[in-house]
mmCIF file of C-alpha atoms in Angstrom:
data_model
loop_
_atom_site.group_PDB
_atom_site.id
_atom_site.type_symbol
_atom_site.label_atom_id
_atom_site.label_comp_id
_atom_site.label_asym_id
_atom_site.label_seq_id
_atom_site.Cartn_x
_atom_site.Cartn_y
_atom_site.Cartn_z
ATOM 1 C CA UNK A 29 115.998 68.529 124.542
ATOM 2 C CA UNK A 30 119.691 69.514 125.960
ATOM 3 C CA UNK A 31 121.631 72.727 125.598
ATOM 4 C CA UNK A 32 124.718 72.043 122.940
ATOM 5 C CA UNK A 33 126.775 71.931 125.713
ATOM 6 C CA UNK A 34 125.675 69.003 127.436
ATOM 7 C CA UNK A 35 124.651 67.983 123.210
ATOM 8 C CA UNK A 36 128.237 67.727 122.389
ATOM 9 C CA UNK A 37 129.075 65.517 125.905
ATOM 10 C CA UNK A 38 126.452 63.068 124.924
ATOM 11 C CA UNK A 39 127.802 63.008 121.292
ATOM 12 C CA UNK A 40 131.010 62.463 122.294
ATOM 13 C CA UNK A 41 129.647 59.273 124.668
ATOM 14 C CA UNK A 42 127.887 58.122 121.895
ATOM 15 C CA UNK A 43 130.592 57.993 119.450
ATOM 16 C CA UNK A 44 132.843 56.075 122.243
ATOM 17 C CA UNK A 45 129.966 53.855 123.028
ATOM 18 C CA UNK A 46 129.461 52.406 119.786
ATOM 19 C CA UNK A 47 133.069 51.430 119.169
ATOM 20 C CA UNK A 48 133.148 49.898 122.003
ATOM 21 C CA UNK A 49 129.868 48.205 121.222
ATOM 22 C CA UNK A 50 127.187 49.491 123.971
ATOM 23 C CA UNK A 51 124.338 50.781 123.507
ATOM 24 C CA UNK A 52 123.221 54.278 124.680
ATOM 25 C CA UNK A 53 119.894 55.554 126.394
ATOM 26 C CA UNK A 54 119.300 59.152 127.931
ATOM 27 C CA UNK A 55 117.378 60.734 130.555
ATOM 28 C CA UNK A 56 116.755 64.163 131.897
ATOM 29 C CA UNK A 57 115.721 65.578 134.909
ATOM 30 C CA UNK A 58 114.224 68.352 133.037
ATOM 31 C CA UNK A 59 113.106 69.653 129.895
ATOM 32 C CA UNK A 60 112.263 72.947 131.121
ATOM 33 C CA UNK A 61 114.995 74.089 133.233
ATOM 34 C CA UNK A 62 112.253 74.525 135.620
ATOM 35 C CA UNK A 63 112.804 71.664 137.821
ATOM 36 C CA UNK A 64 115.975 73.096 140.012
ATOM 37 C CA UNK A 65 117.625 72.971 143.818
ATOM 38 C CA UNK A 66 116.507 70.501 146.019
ATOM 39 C CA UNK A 67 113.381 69.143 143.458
ATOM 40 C CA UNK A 68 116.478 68.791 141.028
ATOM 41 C CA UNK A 69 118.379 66.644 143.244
ATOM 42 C CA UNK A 70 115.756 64.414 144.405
ATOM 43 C CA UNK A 71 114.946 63.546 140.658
ATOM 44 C CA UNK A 72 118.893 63.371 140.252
ATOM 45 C CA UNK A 73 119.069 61.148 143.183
ATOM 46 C CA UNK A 74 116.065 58.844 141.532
ATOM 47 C CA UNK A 75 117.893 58.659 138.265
ATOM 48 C CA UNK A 76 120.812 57.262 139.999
ATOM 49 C CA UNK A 77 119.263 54.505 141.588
ATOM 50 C CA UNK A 78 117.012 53.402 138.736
ATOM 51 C CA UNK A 79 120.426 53.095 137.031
ATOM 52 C CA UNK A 80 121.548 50.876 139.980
ATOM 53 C CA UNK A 81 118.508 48.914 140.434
ATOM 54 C CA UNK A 82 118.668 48.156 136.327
ATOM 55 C CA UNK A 83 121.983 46.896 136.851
ATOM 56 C CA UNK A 84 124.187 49.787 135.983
ATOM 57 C CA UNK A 85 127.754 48.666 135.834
ATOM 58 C CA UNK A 86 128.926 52.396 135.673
ATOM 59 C CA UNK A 87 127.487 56.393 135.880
ATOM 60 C CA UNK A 88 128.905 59.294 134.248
ATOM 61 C CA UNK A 89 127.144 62.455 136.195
ATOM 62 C CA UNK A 90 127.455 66.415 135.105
ATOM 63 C CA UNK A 91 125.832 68.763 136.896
ATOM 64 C CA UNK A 92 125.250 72.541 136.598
ATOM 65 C CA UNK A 93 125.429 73.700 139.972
ATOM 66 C CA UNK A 94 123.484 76.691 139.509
ATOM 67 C CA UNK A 95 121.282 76.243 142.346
ATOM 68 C CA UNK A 96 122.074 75.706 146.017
ATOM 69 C CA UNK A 97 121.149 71.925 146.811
ATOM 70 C CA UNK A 98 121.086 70.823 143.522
ATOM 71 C CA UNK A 99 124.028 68.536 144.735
ATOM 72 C CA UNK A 100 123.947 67.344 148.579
ATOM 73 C CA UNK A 101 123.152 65.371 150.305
ATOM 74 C CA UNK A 102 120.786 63.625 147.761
ATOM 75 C CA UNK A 103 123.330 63.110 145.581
ATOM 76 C CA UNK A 104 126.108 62.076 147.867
ATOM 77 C CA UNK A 105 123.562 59.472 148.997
ATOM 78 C CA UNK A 106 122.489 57.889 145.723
ATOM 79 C CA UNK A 107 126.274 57.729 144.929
ATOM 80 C CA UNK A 108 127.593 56.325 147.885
ATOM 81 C CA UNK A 109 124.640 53.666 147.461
ATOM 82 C CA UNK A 110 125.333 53.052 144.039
ATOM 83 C CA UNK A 111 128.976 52.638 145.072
ATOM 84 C CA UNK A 112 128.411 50.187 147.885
ATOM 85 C CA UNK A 113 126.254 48.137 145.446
ATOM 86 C CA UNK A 114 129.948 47.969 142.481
ATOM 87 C CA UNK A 115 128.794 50.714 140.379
ATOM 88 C CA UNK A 116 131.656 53.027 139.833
ATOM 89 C CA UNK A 117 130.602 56.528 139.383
ATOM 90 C CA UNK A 118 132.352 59.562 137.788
ATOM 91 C CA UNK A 119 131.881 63.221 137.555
ATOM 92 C CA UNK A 120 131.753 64.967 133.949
ATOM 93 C CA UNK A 121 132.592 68.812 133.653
ATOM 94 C CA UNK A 122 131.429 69.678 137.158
ATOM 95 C CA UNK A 123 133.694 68.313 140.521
ATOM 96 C CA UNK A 124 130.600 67.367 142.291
ATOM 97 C CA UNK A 125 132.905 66.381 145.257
ATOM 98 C CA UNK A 126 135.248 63.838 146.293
ATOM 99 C CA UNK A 127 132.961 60.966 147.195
ATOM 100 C CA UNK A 128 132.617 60.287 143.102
ATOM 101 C CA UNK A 129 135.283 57.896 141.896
ATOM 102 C CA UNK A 130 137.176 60.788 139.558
ATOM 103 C CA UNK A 131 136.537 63.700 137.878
ATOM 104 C CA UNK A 132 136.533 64.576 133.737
ATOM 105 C CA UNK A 133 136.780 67.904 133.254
ATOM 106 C CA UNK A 134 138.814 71.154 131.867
ATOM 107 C CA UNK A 135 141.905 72.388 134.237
ATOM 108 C CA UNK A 136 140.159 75.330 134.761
ATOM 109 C CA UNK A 137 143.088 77.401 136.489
ATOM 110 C CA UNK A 138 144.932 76.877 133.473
ATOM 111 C CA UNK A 139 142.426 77.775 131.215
ATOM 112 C CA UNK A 140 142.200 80.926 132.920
ATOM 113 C CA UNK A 141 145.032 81.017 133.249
ATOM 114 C CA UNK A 142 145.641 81.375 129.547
ATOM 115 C CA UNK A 143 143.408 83.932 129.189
ATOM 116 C CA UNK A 144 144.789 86.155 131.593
ATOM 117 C CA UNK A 145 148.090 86.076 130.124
ATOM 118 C CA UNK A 146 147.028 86.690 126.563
ATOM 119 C CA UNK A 147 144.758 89.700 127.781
ATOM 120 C CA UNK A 148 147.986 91.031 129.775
ATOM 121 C CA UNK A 149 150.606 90.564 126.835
ATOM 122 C CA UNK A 150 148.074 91.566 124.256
ATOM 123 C CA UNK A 151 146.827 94.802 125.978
ATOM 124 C CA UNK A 152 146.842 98.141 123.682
ATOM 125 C CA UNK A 153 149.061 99.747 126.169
ATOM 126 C CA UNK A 154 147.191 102.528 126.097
ATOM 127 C CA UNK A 155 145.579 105.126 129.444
ATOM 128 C CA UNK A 156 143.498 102.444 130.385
ATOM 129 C CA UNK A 157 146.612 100.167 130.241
ATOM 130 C CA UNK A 158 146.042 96.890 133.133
ATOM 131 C CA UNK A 159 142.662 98.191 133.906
ATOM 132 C CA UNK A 160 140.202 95.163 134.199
ATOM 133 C CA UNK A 161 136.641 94.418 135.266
ATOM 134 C CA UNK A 162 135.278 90.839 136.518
ATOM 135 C CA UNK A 163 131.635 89.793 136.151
ATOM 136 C CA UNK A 164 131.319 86.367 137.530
ATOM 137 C CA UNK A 165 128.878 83.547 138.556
ATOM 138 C CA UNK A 166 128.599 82.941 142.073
ATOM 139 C CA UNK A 167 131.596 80.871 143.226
ATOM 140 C CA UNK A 168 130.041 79.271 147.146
ATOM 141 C CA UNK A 169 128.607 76.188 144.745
ATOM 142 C CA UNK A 170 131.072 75.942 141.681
ATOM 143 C CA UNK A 171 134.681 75.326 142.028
ATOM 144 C CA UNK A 172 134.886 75.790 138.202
ATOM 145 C CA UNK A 173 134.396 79.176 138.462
ATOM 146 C CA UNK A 174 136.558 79.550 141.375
ATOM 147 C CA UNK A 175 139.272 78.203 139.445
ATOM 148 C CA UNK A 176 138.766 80.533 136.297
ATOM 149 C CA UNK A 177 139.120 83.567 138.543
ATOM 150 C CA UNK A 178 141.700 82.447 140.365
ATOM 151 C CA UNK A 179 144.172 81.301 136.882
ATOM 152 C CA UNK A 180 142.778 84.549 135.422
ATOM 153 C CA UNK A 181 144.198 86.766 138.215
ATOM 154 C CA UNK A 182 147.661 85.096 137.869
ATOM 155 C CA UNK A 183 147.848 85.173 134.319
ATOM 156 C CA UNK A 184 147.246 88.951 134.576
ATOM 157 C CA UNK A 185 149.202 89.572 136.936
ATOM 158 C CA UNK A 186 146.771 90.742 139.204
ATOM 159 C CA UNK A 187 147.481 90.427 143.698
ATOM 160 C CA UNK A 188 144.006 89.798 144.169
ATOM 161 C CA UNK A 189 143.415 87.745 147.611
ATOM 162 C CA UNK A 190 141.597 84.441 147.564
ATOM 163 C CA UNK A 191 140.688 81.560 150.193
ATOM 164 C CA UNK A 192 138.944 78.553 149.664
ATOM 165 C CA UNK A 193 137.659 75.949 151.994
ATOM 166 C CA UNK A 194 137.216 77.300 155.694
ATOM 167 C CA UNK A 195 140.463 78.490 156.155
ATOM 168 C CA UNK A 196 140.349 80.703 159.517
ATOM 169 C CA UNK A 197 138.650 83.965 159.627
ATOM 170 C CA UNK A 198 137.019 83.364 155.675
ATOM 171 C CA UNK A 199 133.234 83.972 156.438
ATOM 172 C CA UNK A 200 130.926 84.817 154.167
ATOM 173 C CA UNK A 201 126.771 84.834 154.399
ATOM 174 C CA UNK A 202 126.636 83.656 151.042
ATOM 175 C CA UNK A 203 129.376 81.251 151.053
ATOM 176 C CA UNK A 204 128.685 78.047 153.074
ATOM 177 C CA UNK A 205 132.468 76.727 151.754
ATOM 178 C CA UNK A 206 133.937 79.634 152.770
ATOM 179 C CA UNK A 207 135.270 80.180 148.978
ATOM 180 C CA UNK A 208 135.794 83.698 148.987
ATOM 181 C CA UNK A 209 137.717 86.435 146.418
ATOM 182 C CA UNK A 210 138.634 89.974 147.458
ATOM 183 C CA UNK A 211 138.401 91.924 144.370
ATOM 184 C CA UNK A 212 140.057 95.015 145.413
ATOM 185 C CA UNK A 213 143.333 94.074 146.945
ATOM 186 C CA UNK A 214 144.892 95.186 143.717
ATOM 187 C CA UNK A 215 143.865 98.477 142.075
ATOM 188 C CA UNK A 216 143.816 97.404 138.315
ATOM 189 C CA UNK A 217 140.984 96.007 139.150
ATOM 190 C CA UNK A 218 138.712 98.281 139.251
ATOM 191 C CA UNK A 219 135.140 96.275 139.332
ATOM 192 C CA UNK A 220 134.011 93.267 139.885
ATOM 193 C CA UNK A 221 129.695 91.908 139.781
ATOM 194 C CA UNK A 222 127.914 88.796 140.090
ATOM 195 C CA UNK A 223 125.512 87.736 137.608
ATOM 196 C CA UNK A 224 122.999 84.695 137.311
ATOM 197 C CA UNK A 225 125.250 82.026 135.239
ATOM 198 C CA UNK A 226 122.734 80.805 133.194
ATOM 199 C CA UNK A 227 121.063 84.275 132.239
ATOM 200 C CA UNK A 228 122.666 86.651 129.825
ATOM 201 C CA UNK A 229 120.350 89.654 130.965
ATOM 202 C CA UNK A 230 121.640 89.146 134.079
ATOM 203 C CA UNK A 231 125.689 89.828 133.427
ATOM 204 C CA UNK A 232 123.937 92.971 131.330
ATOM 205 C CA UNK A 233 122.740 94.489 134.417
ATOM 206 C CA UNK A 234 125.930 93.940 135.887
ATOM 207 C CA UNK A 235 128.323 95.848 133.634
ATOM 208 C CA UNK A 236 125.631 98.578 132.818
ATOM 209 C CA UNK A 237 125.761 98.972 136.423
ATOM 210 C CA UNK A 238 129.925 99.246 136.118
ATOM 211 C CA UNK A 239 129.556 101.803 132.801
ATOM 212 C CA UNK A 240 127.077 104.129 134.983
ATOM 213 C CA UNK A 241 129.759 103.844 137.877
ATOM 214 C CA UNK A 242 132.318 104.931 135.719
ATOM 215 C CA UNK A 243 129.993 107.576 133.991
ATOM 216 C CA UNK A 244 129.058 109.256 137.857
ATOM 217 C CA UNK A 245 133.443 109.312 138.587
ATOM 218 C CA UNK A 246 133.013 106.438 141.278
ATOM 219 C CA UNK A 247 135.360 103.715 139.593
ATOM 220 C CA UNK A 248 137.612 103.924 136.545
ATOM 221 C CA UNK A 249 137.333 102.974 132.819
ATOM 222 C CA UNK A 250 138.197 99.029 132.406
ATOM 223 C CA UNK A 251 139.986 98.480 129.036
ATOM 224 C CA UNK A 252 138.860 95.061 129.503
ATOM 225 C CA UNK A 253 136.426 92.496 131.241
ATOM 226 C CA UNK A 254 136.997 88.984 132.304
ATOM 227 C CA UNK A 255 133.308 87.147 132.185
ATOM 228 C CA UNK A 256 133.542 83.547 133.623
ATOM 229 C CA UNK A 257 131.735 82.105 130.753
ATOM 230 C CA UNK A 258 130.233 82.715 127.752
ATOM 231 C CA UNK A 259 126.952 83.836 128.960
ATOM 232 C CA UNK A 260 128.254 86.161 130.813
ATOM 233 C CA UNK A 261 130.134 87.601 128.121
ATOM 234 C CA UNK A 262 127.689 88.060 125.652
ATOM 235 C CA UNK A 263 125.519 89.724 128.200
ATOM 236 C CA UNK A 264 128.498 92.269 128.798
ATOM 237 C CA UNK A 265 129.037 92.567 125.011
ATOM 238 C CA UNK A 266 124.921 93.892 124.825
ATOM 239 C CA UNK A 267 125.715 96.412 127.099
ATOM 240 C CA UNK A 268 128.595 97.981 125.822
ATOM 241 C CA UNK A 269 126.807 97.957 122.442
ATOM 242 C CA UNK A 270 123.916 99.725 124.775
ATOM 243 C CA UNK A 271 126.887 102.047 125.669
ATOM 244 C CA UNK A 272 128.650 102.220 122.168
ATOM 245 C CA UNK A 273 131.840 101.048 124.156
ATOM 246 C CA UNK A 274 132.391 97.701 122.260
ATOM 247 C CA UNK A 275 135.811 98.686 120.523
ATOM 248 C CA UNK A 276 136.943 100.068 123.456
ATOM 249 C CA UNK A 277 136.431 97.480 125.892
ATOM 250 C CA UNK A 278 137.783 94.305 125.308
ATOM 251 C CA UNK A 279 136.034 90.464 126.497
ATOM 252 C CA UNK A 280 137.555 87.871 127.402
ATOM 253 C CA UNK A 281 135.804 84.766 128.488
ATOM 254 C CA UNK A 282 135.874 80.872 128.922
ATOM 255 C CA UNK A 283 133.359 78.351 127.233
ATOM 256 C CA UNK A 284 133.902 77.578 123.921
ATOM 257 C CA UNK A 285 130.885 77.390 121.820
ATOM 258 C CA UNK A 286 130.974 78.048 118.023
ATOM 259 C CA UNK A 287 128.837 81.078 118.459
ATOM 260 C CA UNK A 288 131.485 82.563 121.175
ATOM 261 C CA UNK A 289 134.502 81.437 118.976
ATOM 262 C CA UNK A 290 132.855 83.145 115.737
ATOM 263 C CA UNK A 291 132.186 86.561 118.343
ATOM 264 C CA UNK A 292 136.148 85.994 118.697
ATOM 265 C CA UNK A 293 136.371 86.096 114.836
ATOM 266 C CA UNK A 294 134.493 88.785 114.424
ATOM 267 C CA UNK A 295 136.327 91.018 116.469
ATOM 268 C CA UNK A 296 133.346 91.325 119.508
ATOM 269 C CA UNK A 297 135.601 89.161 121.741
ATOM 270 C CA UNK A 298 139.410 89.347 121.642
ATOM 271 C CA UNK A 299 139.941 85.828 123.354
ATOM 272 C CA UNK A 300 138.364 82.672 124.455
ATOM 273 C CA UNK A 301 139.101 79.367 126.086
ATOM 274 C CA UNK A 302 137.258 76.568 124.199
ATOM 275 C CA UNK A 303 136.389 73.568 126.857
ATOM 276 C CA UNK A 304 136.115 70.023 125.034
ATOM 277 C CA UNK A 305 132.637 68.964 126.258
ATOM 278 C CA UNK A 306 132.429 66.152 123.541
ATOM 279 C CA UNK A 307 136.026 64.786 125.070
ATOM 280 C CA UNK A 308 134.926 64.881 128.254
ATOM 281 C CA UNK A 309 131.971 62.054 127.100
ATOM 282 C CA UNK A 310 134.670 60.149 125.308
ATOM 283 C CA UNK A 311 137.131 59.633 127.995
ATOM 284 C CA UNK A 312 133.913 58.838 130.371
ATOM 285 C CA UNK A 313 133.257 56.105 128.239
ATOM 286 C CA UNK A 314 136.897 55.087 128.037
ATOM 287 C CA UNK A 315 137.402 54.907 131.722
ATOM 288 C CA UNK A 316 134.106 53.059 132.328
ATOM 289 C CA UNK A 317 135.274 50.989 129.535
ATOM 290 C CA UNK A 318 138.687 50.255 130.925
ATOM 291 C CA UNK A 319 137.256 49.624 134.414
ATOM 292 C CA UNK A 320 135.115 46.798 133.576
ATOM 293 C CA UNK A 321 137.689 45.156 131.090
ATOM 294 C CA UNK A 322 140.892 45.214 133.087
ATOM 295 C CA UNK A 323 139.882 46.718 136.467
ATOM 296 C CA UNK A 324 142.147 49.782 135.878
ATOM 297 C CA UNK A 325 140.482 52.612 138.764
ATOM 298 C CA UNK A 326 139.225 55.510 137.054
ATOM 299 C CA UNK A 327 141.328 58.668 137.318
ATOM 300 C CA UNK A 328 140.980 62.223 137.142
ATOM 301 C CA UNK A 329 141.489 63.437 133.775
ATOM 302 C CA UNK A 330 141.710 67.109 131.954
ATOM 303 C CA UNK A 331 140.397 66.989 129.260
ATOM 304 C CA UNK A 332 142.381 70.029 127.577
ATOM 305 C CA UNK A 333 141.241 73.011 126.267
ATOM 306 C CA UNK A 334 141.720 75.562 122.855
ATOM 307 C CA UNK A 335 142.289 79.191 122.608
ATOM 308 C CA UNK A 336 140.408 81.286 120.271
ATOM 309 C CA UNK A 337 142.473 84.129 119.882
ATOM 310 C CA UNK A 338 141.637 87.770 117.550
ATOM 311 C CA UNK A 339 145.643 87.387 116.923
ATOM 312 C CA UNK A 340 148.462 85.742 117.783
ATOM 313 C CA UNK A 341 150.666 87.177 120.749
ATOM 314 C CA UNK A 342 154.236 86.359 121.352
ATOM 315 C CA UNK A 343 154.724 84.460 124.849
ATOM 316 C CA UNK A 344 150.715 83.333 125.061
ATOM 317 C CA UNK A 345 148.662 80.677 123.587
ATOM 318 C CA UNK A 346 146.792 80.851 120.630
ATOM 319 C CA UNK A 347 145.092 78.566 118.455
ATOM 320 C CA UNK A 348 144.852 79.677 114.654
ATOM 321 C CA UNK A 349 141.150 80.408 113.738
ATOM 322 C CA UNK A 350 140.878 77.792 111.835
ATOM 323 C CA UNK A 351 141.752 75.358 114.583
ATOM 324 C CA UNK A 352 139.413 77.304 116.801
ATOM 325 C CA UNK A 353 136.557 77.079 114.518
ATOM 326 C CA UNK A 354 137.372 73.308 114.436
ATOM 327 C CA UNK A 355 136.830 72.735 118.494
ATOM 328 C CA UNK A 356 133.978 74.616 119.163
ATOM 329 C CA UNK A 357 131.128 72.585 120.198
ATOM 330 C CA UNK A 358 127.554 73.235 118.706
ATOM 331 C CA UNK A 359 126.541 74.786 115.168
ATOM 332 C CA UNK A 360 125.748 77.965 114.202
ATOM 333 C CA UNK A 361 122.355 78.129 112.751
ATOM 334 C CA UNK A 362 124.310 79.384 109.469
ATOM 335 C CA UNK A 363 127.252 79.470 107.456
ATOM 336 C CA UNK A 364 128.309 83.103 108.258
ATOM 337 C CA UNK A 365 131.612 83.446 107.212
ATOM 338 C CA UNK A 366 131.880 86.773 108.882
ATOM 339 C CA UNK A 367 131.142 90.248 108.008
ATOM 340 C CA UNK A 368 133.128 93.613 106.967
ATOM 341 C CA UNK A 369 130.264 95.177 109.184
ATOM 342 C CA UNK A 370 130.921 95.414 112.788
ATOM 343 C CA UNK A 371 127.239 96.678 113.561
ATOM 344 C CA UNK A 372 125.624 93.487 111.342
ATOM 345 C CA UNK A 373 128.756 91.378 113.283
ATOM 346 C CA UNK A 374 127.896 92.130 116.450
ATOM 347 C CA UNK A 375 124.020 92.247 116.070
ATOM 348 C CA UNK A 376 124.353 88.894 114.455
ATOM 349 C CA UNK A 377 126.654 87.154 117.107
ATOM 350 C CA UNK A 378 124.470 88.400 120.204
ATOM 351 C CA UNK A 379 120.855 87.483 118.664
ATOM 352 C CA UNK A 380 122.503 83.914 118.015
ATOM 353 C CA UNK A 381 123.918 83.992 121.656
ATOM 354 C CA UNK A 382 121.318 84.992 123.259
ATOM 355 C CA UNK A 383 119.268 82.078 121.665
ATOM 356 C CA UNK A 384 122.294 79.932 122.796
ATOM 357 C CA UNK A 385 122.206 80.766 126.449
ATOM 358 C CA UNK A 386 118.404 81.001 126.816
ATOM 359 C CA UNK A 387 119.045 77.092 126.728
ATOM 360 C CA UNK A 388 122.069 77.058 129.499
ATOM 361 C CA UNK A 389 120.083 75.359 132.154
ATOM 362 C CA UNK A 390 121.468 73.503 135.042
ATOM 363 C CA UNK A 391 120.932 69.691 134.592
ATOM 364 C CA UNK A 392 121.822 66.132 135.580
ATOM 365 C CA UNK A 393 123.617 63.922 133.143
ATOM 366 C CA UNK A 394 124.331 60.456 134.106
ATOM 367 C CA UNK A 395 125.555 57.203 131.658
ATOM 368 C CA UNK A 396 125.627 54.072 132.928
ATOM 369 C CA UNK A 397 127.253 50.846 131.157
ATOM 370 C CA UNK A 398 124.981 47.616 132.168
ATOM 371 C CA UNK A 399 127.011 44.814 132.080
ATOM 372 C CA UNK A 400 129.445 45.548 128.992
ATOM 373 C CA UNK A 401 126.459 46.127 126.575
ATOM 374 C CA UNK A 402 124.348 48.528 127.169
ATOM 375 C CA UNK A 403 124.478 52.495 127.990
ATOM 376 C CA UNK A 404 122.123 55.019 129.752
ATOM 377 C CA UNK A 405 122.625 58.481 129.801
ATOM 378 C CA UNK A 406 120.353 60.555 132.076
ATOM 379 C CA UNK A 407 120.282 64.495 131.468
#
């Protein structure tokens, strides 16, 4: 009833769990994806205390923060109650905010980081040469996404301004945190759109609107786009199909899926970060585990990341293909070993996407170890 995503966390918990000999239980605050915001956090809030109230011992949380509220202050007052009562709790994936007792996640700077510098070094060099377009999820709410931008503009070598955190004179209607990104301070970049995280269609509007820019002589050609994750990505890969651009504008992206890393293969995208969701449960466990056996405080940990790369690029990273195709999370519906057609290829790799990210709801996720037995795992 979970996206593979937030599949491959649990897994990953599981596996941990039963070596160290707990038992696992899951919940979710919805099926649908149709429960979000403040509804969301009220039933995330609930989850937590149940957890408490059955004698919890420790709670893993992930969140998508797609929607505004879906965080505070419900959760920061189930936490801070579960807290007072012993329970430590950490974050998975998502920094939910300081008040947890630490954080599992990808380094997200460095992953984009990494892609950055292997777009720059492994650009054609051609009349487009350094010109990029950003589609991206809205940042006021996720610092993940801030971070992505932010080690993708360095790794290109891009002076793009950014602020985070109320520094003075960052306002912004839409951004209560005052995390803000000036797009245009460097002219390589030549657009930049939002799009709805979760929703494919909606980073498709977003770089048709881009291509008809281009097409009416208001903004120049990209020779690549940056998406902020896979959704977006595939959505951007549609339209250029729409547009017949798709060998002449590169995508680069961060997520890590098998059906993003096989795109890579195939040609469709020429890099991607893979994130280690199924780590990320793992260490959870570990740290939960290590905090009830020999009261060692949980820490922050990265949890690493993989780069699927279309070839291998002196001075960036790159993980062979075969190594990529061996930490992507989730399973294609096939065995597709790839095809000599780019038009089957690419049809292929965006119907399976676009099943994939139909499923990329926001949701809770919470584990809890009661006493040193049992686990519960709320999504």
């Amino acid at each position: 009833g979970t996206n593979i995503y937030f599949g491959a966390m649990l897994q990953g918990a599981t596996d941990q769990a039963a070596k160290a000999g707990m038992k696992l239980q899951t919940y979710s605050t919805s099926q649908s994806g149709t429960v979000v915001g403040v509804e969301a956090a009220k039933n995330n809030a609930d989850h937590i205390n149940r957890c408490v109230e059955d004698g919890a011992a420790g709670i893993l949380v992930s969140i998508a923060p797609d929607e505004p509220g879906a965080i505070t202050p419900f959760m920061q007052n189930a936490v801070a109650a579960a807290q007072a009562a012993g329970v430590v709790v950490l974050a998975l994936d998502s920094p939910i905010g300081t008040f947890v007792n630490s954080t599992i996640k990808t380094n997200n700077t460095a992953a984009g980081y990494a892609v950055g510098r292997y777009s720059y070094l492994s650009h054609p060099g051609d009349e487009l040469d350094g010109q990029v377009a950003v589609l991206f999820c809205p940042i006021a709410y996720d610092q993940n996404i801030f971070d992505r931008i932010v080690g993708f503009v360095s790794g290109y070598d891009l002076n793009v301004q950014y602020s985070d955190y109320g520094e003075e004179g960052t306002t912004d209607a839409l951004d209560e945190d005052h995390r803000v990104v000036n797009y245009y301070t460097d002219p390589d970049l030549v657009a930049a759109r939002e799009y709805q995280c979760s929703v494919a269609e909606s980073a498709e509007r977003g770089m048709i609107d881009i291509l008809d820019n281009v097409k009416n002589g208001t903004s120049s050609m990209p020779s690549l786009v940056y998406a902020t994750n896979e959704v977006g990505a595939f959505g951007a890969l549609a339209a250029l199909q729409k547009r017949g651009l798709e060998d002449k504008i590169r995508i680069a992206t961060i997520d890590g899926s098998c059906y993003g890393v096989e795109a890579v293969r195939d040609g469709l995208f020429s890099v991607e970060a893979i994130q280690r969701p199924e780590k990320m449960g793992e260490l959870g466990i570990v740290e939960i585990s290590d905090w009830l056996t020999y009261e060692i405080n949980p820490n922050d940990v990265d949890s690493g990341f993989d780069l699927a790369v279309t070839k291998q690029v002196d001075g960036a990273l790159g993980n062979t293909m075969e190594e990529a195709s061996n930490s992507c999370f989730g399973e294609l519906p096939n065995n597709n070993t790839g095809s000599n057609n780019a038009s089957d290829a690419s049809a292929s790799a965006t119907s399976n996407a676009f099943a994939f990210t139909n499923q990329k709801i926001g949701g809770l996720l919470v584990l809890a170890t009661i006493a040193a037995s049992s686990v519960w795992f709320v999504l």
